[in-house]
Coordinates of C-alpha atoms in Angstrom, one line a residue:
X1 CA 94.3 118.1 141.4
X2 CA 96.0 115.4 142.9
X3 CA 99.8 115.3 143.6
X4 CA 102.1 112.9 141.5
X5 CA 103.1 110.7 144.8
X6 CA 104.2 107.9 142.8
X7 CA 107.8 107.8 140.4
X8 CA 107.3 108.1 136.8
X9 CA 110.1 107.0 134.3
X10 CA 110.3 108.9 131.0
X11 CA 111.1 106.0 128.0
X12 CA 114.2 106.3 126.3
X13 CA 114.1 108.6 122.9
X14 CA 113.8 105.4 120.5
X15 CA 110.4 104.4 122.4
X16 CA 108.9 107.7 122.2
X17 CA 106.1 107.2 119.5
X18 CA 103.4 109.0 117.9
X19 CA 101.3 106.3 116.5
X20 CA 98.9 103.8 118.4
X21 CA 101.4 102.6 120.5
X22 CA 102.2 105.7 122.3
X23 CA 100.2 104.7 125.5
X24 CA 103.0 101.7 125.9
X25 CA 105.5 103.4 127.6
X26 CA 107.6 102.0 130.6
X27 CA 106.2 103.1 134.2
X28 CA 107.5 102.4 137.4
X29 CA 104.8 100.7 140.4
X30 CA 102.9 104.2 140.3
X31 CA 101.3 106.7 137.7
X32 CA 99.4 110.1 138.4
X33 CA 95.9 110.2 137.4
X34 CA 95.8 114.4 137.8
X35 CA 94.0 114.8 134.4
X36 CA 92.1 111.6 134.5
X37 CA 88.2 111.9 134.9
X38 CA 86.9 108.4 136.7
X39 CA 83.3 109.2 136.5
X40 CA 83.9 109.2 132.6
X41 CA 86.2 110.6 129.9
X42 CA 87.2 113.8 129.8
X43 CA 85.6 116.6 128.1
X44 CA 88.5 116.8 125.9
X45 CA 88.3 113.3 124.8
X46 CA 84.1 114.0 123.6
X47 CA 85.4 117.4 122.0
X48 CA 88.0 115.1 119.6
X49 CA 85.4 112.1 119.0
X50 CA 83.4 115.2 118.0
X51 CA 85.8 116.4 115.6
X52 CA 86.6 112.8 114.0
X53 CA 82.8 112.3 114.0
X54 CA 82.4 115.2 111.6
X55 CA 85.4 114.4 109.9
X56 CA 84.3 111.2 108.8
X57 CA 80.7 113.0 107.9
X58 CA 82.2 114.9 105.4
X59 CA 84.5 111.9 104.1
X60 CA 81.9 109.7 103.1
X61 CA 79.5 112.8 101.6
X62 CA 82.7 112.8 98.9
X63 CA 82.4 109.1 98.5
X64 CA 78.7 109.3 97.4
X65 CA 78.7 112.2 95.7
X66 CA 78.8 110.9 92.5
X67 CA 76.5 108.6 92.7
X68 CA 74.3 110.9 94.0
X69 CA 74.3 112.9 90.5
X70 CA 75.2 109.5 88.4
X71 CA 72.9 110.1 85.5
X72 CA 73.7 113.7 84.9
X73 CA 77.9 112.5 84.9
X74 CA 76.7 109.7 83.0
X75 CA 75.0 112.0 80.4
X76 CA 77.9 114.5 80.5
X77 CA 80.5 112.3 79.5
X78 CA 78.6 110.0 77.4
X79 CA 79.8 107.3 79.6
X80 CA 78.4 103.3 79.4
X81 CA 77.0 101.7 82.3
X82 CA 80.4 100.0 82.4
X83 CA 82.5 102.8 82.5
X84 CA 80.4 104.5 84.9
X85 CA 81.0 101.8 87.6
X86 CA 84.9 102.3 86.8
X87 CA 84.5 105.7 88.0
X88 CA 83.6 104.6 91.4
X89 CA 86.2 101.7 91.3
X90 CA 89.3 104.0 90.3
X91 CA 88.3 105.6 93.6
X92 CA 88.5 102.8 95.5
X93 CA 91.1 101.2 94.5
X94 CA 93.2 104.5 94.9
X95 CA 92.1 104.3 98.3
X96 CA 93.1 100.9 99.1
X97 CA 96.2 101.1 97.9
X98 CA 97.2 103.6 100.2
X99 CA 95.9 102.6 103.4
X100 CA 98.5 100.3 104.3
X101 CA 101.3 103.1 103.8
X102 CA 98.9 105.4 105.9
X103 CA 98.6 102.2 108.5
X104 CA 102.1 102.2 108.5
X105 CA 103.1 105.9 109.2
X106 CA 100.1 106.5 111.7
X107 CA 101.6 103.3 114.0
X108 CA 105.1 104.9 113.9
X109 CA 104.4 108.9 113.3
X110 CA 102.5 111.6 114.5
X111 CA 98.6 111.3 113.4
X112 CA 97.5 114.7 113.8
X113 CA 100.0 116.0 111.2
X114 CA 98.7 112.7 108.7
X115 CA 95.2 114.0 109.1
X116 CA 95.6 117.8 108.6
X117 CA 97.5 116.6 105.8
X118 CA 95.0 114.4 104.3
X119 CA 91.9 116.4 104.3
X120 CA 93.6 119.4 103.3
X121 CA 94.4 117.1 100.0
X122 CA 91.2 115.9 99.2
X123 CA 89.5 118.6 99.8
X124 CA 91.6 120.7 97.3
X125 CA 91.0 117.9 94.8
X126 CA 87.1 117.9 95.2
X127 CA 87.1 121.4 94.3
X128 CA 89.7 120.9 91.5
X129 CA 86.9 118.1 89.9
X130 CA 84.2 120.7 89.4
X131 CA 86.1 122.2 86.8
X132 CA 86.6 119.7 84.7
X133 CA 85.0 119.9 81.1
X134 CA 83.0 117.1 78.9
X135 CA 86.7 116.6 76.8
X136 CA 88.4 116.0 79.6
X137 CA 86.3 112.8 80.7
X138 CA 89.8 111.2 81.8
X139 CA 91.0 114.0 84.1
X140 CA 87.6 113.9 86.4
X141 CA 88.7 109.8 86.7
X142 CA 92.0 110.6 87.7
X143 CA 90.5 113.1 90.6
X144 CA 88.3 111.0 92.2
X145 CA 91.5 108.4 92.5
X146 CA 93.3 111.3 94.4
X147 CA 90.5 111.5 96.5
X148 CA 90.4 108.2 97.3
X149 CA 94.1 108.7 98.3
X150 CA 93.3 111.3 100.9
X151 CA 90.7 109.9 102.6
X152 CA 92.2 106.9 103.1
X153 CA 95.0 108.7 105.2
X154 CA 91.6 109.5 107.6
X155 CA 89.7 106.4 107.6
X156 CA 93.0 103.8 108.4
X157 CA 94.0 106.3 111.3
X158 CA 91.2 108.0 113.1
X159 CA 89.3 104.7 114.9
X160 CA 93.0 104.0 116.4
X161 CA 92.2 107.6 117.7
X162 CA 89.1 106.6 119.3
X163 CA 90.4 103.5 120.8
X164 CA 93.6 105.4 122.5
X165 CA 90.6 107.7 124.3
X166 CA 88.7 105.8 126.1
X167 CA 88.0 102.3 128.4
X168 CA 86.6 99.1 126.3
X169 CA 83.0 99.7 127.3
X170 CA 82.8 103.3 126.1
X171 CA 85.1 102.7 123.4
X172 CA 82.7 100.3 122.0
X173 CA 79.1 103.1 122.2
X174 CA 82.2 106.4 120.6
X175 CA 83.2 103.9 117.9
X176 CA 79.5 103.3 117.1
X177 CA 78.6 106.8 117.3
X178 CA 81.4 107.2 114.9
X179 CA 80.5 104.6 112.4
X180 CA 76.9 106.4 112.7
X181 CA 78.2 109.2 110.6
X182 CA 79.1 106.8 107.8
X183 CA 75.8 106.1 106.5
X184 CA 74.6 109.6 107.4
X185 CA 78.0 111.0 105.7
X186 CA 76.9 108.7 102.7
X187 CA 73.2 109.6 102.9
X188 CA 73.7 113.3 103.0
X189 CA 76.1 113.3 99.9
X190 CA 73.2 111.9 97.7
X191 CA 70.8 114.7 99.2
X192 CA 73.7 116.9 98.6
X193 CA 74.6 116.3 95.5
X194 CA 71.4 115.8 94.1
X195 CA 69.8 118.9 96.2
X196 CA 72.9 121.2 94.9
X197 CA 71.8 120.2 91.0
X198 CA 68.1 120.8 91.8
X199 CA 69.2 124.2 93.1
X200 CA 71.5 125.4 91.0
X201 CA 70.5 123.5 87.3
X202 CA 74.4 122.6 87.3
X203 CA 75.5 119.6 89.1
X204 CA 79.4 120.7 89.2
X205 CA 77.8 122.5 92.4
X206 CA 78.1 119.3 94.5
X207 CA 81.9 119.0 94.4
X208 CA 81.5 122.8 96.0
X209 CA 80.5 122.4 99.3
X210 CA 82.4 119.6 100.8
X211 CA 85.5 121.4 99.9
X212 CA 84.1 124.1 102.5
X213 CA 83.6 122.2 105.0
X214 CA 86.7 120.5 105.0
X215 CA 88.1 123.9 106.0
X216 CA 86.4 124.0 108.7
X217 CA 87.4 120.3 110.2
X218 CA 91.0 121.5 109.3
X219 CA 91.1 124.4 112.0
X220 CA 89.0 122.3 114.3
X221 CA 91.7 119.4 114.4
X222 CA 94.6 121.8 114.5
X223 CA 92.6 123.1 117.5
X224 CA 91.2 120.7 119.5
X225 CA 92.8 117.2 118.4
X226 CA 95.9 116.7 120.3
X227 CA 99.4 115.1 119.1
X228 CA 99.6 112.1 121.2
X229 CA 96.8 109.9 122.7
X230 CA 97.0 107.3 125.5
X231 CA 95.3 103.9 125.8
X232 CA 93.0 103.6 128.3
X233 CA 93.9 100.2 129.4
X234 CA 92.9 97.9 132.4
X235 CA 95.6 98.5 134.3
X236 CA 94.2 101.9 134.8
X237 CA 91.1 100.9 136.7
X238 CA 92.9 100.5 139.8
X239 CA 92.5 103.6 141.3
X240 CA 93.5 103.9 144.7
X241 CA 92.3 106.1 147.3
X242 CA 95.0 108.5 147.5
X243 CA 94.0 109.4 143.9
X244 CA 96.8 107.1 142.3
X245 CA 97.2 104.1 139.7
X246 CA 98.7 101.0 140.9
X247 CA 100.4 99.5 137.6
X248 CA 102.4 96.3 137.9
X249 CA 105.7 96.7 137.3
X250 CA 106.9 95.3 134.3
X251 CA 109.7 92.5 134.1
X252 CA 113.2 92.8 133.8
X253 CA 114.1 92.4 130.2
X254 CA 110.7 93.2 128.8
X255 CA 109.8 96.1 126.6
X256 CA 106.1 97.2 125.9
X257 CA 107.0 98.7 122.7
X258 CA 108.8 96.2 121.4
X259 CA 110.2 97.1 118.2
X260 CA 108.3 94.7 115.0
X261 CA 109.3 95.0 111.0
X262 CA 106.1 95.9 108.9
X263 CA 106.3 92.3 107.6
X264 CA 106.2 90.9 111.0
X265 CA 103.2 92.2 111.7
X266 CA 101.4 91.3 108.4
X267 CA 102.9 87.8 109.3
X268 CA 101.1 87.9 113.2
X269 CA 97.8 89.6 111.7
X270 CA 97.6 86.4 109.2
X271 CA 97.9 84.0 111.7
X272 CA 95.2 86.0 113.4
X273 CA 91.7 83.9 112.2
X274 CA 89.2 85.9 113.8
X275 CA 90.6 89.0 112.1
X276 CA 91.0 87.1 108.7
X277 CA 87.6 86.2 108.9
X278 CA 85.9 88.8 110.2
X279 CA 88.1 90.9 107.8
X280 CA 86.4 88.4 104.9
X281 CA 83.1 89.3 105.9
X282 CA 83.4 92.8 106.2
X283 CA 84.6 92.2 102.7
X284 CA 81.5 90.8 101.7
X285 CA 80.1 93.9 103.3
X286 CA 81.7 96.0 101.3
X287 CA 80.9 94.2 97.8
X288 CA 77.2 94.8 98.6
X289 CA 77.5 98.4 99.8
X290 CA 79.7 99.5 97.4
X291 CA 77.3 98.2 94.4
X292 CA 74.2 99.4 96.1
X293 CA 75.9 103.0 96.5
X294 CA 76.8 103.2 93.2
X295 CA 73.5 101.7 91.2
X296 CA 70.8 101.8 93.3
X297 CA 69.4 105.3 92.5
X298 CA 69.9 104.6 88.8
X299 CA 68.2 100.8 89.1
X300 CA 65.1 102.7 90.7
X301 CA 65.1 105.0 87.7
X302 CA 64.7 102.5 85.5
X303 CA 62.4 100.9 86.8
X304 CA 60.0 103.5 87.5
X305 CA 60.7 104.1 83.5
X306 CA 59.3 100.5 82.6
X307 CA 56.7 101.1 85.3
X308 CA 55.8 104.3 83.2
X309 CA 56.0 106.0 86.4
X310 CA 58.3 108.7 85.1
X311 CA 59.4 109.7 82.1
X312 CA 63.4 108.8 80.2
X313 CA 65.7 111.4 80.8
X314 CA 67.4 112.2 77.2
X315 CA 69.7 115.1 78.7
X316 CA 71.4 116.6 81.8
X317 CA 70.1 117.8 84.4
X318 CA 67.7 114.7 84.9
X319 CA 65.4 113.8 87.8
X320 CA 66.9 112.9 91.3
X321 CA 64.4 112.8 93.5
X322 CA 65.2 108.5 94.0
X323 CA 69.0 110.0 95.2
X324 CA 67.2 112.1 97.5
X325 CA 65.0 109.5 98.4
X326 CA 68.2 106.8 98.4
X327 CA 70.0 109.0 100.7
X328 CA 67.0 109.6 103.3
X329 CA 67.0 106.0 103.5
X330 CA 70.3 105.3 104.1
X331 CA 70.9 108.1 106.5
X332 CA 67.6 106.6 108.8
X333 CA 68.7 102.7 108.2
X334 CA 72.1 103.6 108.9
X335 CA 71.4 105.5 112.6
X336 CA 69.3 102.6 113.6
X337 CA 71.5 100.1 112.0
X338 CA 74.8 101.1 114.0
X339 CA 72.5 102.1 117.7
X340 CA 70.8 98.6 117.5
X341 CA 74.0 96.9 116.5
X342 CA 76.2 98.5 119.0
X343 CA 73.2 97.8 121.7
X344 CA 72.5 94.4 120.7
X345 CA 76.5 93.3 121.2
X346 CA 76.7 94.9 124.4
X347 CA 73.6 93.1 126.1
X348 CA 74.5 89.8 124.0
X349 CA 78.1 90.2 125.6
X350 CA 76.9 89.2 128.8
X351 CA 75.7 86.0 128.1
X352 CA 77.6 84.6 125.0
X353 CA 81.5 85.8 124.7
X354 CA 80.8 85.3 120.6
X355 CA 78.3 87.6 120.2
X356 CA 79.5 90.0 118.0
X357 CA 80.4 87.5 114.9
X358 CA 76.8 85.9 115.7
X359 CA 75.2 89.4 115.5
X360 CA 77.5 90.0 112.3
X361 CA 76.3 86.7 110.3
X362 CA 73.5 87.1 111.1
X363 CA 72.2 90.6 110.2
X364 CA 74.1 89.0 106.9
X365 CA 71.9 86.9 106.4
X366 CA 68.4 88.2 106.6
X367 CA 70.3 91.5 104.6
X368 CA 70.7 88.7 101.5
X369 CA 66.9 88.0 102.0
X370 CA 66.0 91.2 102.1
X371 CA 68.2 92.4 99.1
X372 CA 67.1 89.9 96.8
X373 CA 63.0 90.0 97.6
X374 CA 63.7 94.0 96.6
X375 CA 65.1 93.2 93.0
X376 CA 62.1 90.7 92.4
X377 CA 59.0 93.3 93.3
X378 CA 60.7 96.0 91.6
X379 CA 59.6 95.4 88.2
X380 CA 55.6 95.8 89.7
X381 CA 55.7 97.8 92.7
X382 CA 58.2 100.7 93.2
X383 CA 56.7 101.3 97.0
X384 CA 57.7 97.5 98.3
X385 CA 61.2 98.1 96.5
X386 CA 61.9 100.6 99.0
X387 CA 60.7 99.1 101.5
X388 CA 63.4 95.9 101.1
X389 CA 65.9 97.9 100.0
X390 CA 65.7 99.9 103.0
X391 CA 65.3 96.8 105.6
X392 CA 68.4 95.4 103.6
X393 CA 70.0 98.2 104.5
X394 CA 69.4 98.4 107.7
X395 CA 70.8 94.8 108.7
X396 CA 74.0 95.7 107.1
X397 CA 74.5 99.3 109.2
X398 CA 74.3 96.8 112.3
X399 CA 77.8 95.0 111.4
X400 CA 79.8 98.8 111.4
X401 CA 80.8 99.4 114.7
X402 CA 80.6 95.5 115.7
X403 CA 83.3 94.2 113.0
X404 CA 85.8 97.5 114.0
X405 CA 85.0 96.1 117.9
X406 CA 86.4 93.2 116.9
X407 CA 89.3 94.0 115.2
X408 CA 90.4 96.3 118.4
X409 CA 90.2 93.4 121.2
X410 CA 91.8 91.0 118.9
X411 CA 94.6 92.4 117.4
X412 CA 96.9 94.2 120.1
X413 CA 97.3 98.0 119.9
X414 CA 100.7 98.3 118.0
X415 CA 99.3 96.7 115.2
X416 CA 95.8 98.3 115.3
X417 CA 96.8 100.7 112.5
X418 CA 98.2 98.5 110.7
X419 CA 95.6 95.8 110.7
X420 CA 92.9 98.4 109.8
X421 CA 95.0 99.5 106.9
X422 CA 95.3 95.9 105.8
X423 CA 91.9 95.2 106.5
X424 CA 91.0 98.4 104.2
X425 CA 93.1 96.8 101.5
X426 CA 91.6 93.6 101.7
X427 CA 87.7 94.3 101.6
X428 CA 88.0 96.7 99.3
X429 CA 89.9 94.8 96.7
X430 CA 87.9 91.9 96.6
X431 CA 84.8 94.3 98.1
X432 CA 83.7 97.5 97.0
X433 CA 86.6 98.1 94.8
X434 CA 84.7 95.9 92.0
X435 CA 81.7 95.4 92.5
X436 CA 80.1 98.3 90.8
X437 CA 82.5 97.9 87.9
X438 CA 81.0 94.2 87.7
X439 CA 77.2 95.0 88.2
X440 CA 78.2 97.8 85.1
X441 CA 80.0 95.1 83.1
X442 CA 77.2 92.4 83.7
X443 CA 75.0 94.9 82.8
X444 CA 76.3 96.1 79.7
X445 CA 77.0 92.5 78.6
X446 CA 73.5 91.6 79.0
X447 CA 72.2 94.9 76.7
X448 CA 74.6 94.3 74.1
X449 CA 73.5 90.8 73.4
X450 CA 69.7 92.4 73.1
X451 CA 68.4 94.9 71.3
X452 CA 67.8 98.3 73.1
X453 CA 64.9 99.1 75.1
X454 CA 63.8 100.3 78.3
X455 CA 63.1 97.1 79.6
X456 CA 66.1 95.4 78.6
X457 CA 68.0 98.8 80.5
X458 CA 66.1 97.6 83.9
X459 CA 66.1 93.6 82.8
X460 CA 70.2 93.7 82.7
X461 CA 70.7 95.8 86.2
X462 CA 68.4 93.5 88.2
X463 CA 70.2 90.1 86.9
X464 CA 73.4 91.8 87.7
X465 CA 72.5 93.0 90.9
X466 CA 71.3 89.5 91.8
X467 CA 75.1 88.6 92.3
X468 CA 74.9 90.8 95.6
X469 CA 72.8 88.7 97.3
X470 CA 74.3 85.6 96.9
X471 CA 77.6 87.7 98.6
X472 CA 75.9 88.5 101.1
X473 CA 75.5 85.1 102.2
X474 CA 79.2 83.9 102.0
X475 CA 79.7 87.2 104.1
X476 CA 77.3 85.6 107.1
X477 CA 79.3 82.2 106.4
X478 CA 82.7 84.6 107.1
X479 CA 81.1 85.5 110.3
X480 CA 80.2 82.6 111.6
X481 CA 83.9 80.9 111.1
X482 CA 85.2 84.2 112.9
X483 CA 83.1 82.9 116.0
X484 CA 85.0 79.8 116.0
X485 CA 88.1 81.5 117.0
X486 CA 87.4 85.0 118.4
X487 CA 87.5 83.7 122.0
X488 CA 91.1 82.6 121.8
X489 CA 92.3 85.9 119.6
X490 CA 90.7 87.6 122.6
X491 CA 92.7 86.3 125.3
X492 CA 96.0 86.6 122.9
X493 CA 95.6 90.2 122.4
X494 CA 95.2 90.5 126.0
X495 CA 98.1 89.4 127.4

């Protein structure tokens, strides 16, 4: 180990901080680098990327777990194709509501503790929801909203995690390999949640094993996730030979940690465009996923039904081998989505500085295409539906780890937490948060003013669904303003 030969101030108690801006400390001309690995991060720094990774698997299996099992819930409760999107909505909206109060606490207080504390309550609350009886229709609602609360305290916090750890051009492949688990997270809840009511005849099962596993990721953070992280900045590149950091010494009268009102920084985020718009297109994003997640399974039901492919389910426990299917496609699109995403920006970098919103709008745009061919074969040819579906799929996993990139090099890293949590606020309000609550409400306007049938059933959730498409492309449009201005954002979050 090499020997501190440089002097290091400690910052006055009201500096000291938990949150993101921890790393921003005041240091005199010189700074040991004894525990710093400069052929890469430390094994310590893969062991808690490792740990978030699972983290967030497990997170978004408890998203998709219901629609995984949809009809059977559906069935249970003797719910209406608009009430069964509000199920999925109460959830998010729960969850956007309190990511800016978890934005807020992880910038300012410890993170480890907000995590534990999260997963140990959503968790709980999963396992509470299998229990719940047919009467008590209201009470499962009410759940999945606490849910929603939990893992919000995990999804606002963690990237800021990620970005503390490591140097911009690994930050950019662990924050891609991070937003890899959230289609495989989403994928395996609709093979676990339909596999669990295959096995077991009783689809309460699927609330069962998530619970389980967030045990485990609770010892493993207390264990291995550590209470305060450190940027890894550029001043830390200079490396010396005598094994030490040359850091410029900061001005007289300037503080790095500067101390901002919540408002303030809602105030600097808004005059932020590239994070506004990129923030709108992930929003877009969101609309489409969230409706797809929700319907999709139950749209390829019906139409194999008109298709005379399979037979109607009249009772629980019904057929879910398109979940199972669903969620095998999501998990494959999603891998490839994020890998070629995160690989395309990183080689584009190099010869356009707006890469990353032309990579976004674009992947937006042939995602719209793809979308809406799949909703026109599917009333002939369930094979080609797939196929779409899963190439729509597959353009939208590229924008994951891009859109986050974005948000970390323009917005500077005291806000990071912050603009994540308002950014989580924003796309899923007018994103996800609605939209399968409005394909359900399209759809059950459209039966009501026909009479029933099986062909009306399919008819009215492919002229609802047709609303996603035409989203999509007002999302690429959000990317490509973002491109207009993410230069300039750039440079202002660097100084």
């Amino acid at each position: 180990a090499h020997e501190n030969t440089g002097l290091q101030s400690q910052p006055p108690p009201e500096e000291q901080n938990y949150g993101a801006t921890a790393a921003h400390v005041r240091q005199g001309p010189f700074a040991s680098v004894s525990r710093l690995c400069w052929n890469g991060p430390a094994k310590r720094d893969y062991l808690v990327t490792a740990v978030l990774c699972y983290v967030n698997l497990i997170n978004f299996m408890d998203w998709f777990i219901v629609p995984g099992i949809l009809l059977d819930i559906q069935k249970y409760f003797k719910l209406s194709d608009g009430d069964t999107g509000l199920l999925q909505t109460v959830f998010v909206v729960c969850y956007m509501l309190a990511a800016p109060v978890f934005g807020y606490l992880g910038d300012r207080y410890n993170r480890k503790i907000i995590l534990g504390a999260g997963i140990f309550f959503w968790s709980g609350v999963t396992l509470g929801s299998s229990f719940v009886s047919e009467l008590y229709y209201w009470i499962f609602f009410i759940s999945r909203g606490l849910v929603g609360i939990g893992t919000a305290s995990y999804s606002t916090i963690a990237p800021t995690i990620i970005a503390d750890l490591f140097e911009e051009g690994k930050r950019t492949t662990m924050l891609s390999i991070f937003y890899i688990f959230i289609p495989v997270g989403s994928g395996l809840g609709y093979v676990l949640a339909a596999g669990m009511a295959d096995v077991t005849g009783d689809w309460h099962w699927a609330f069962r094993v998530t619970p389980c596993m967030g045990g485990l990721a609770l010892v493993l953070l207390i264990l291995l996730v550590p209470h305060r992280t450190q940027r890894k900045t550029a001043a830390h590149r200079a490396l010396s030979i005598s094994g030490t950091i040359r850091v410029a010494p900061e001005k007289p009268g300037v503080q790095r940690t500067a101390k901002t009102t919540w408002c303030q920084d809602v105030v600097s985020l808004a005059k932020n465009w590239s994070f506004v718009w990129s923030s709108l297109g992930l929003t877009a994003m969101a609309f489409v996923t969230g409706a797809l997640g929700m319907w999709v399974p139950l749209f390829l039901y019906r139409a194999q039904v008109v298709q005379g492919i399979v037979s109607p389910c009249l009772q629980e426990p019904c057929d879910s081998s398109n979940s199972l299917i669903f969620g095998g496609i999501t998990i494959g699109t999603g891998i490839l989505g994020v890998i070629a995403g995160a690989e395309a920006a990183r080689r584009l970098r190099k010869i356009n500085n707006k890469a990353d919103p032309l990579i976004c709008a674009t992947s937006m745009f042939v995602s719209a295409l793809c979308l809406y061919t799949a909703l026109m074969v599917a009333r002939t040819n369930i094979l080609s539906t797939f196929i779409f579906i899963a190439f729509g799929e597959l353009f939208l996993s590229v924008n994951w780890a891009v859109v986050t990139d974005i948000l970390l090099y323009v917005v500077t890293p005291r806000r990071q937490s912050t603009a994540i949590a308002l950014q989580i606020l924003v796309t899923h309000l007018l994103g996800d948060a609605g939209s399968p609550y409005l394909i359900g409400i399209i759809a059950s306007a459209i039966q009501a003013k026909n009479a029933p049938s099986f062909q009306w059933s399919f008819w009215s959730m492919q002229y609802s669904f047709i609303v996603c498409a035409f989203v999509g492309v007002f999302g690429g449009g959000f990317f490509l303003l973002t491109s207009f201005y993410i230069e300039e954002d750039r440079k202002e979050a660097e100084k």
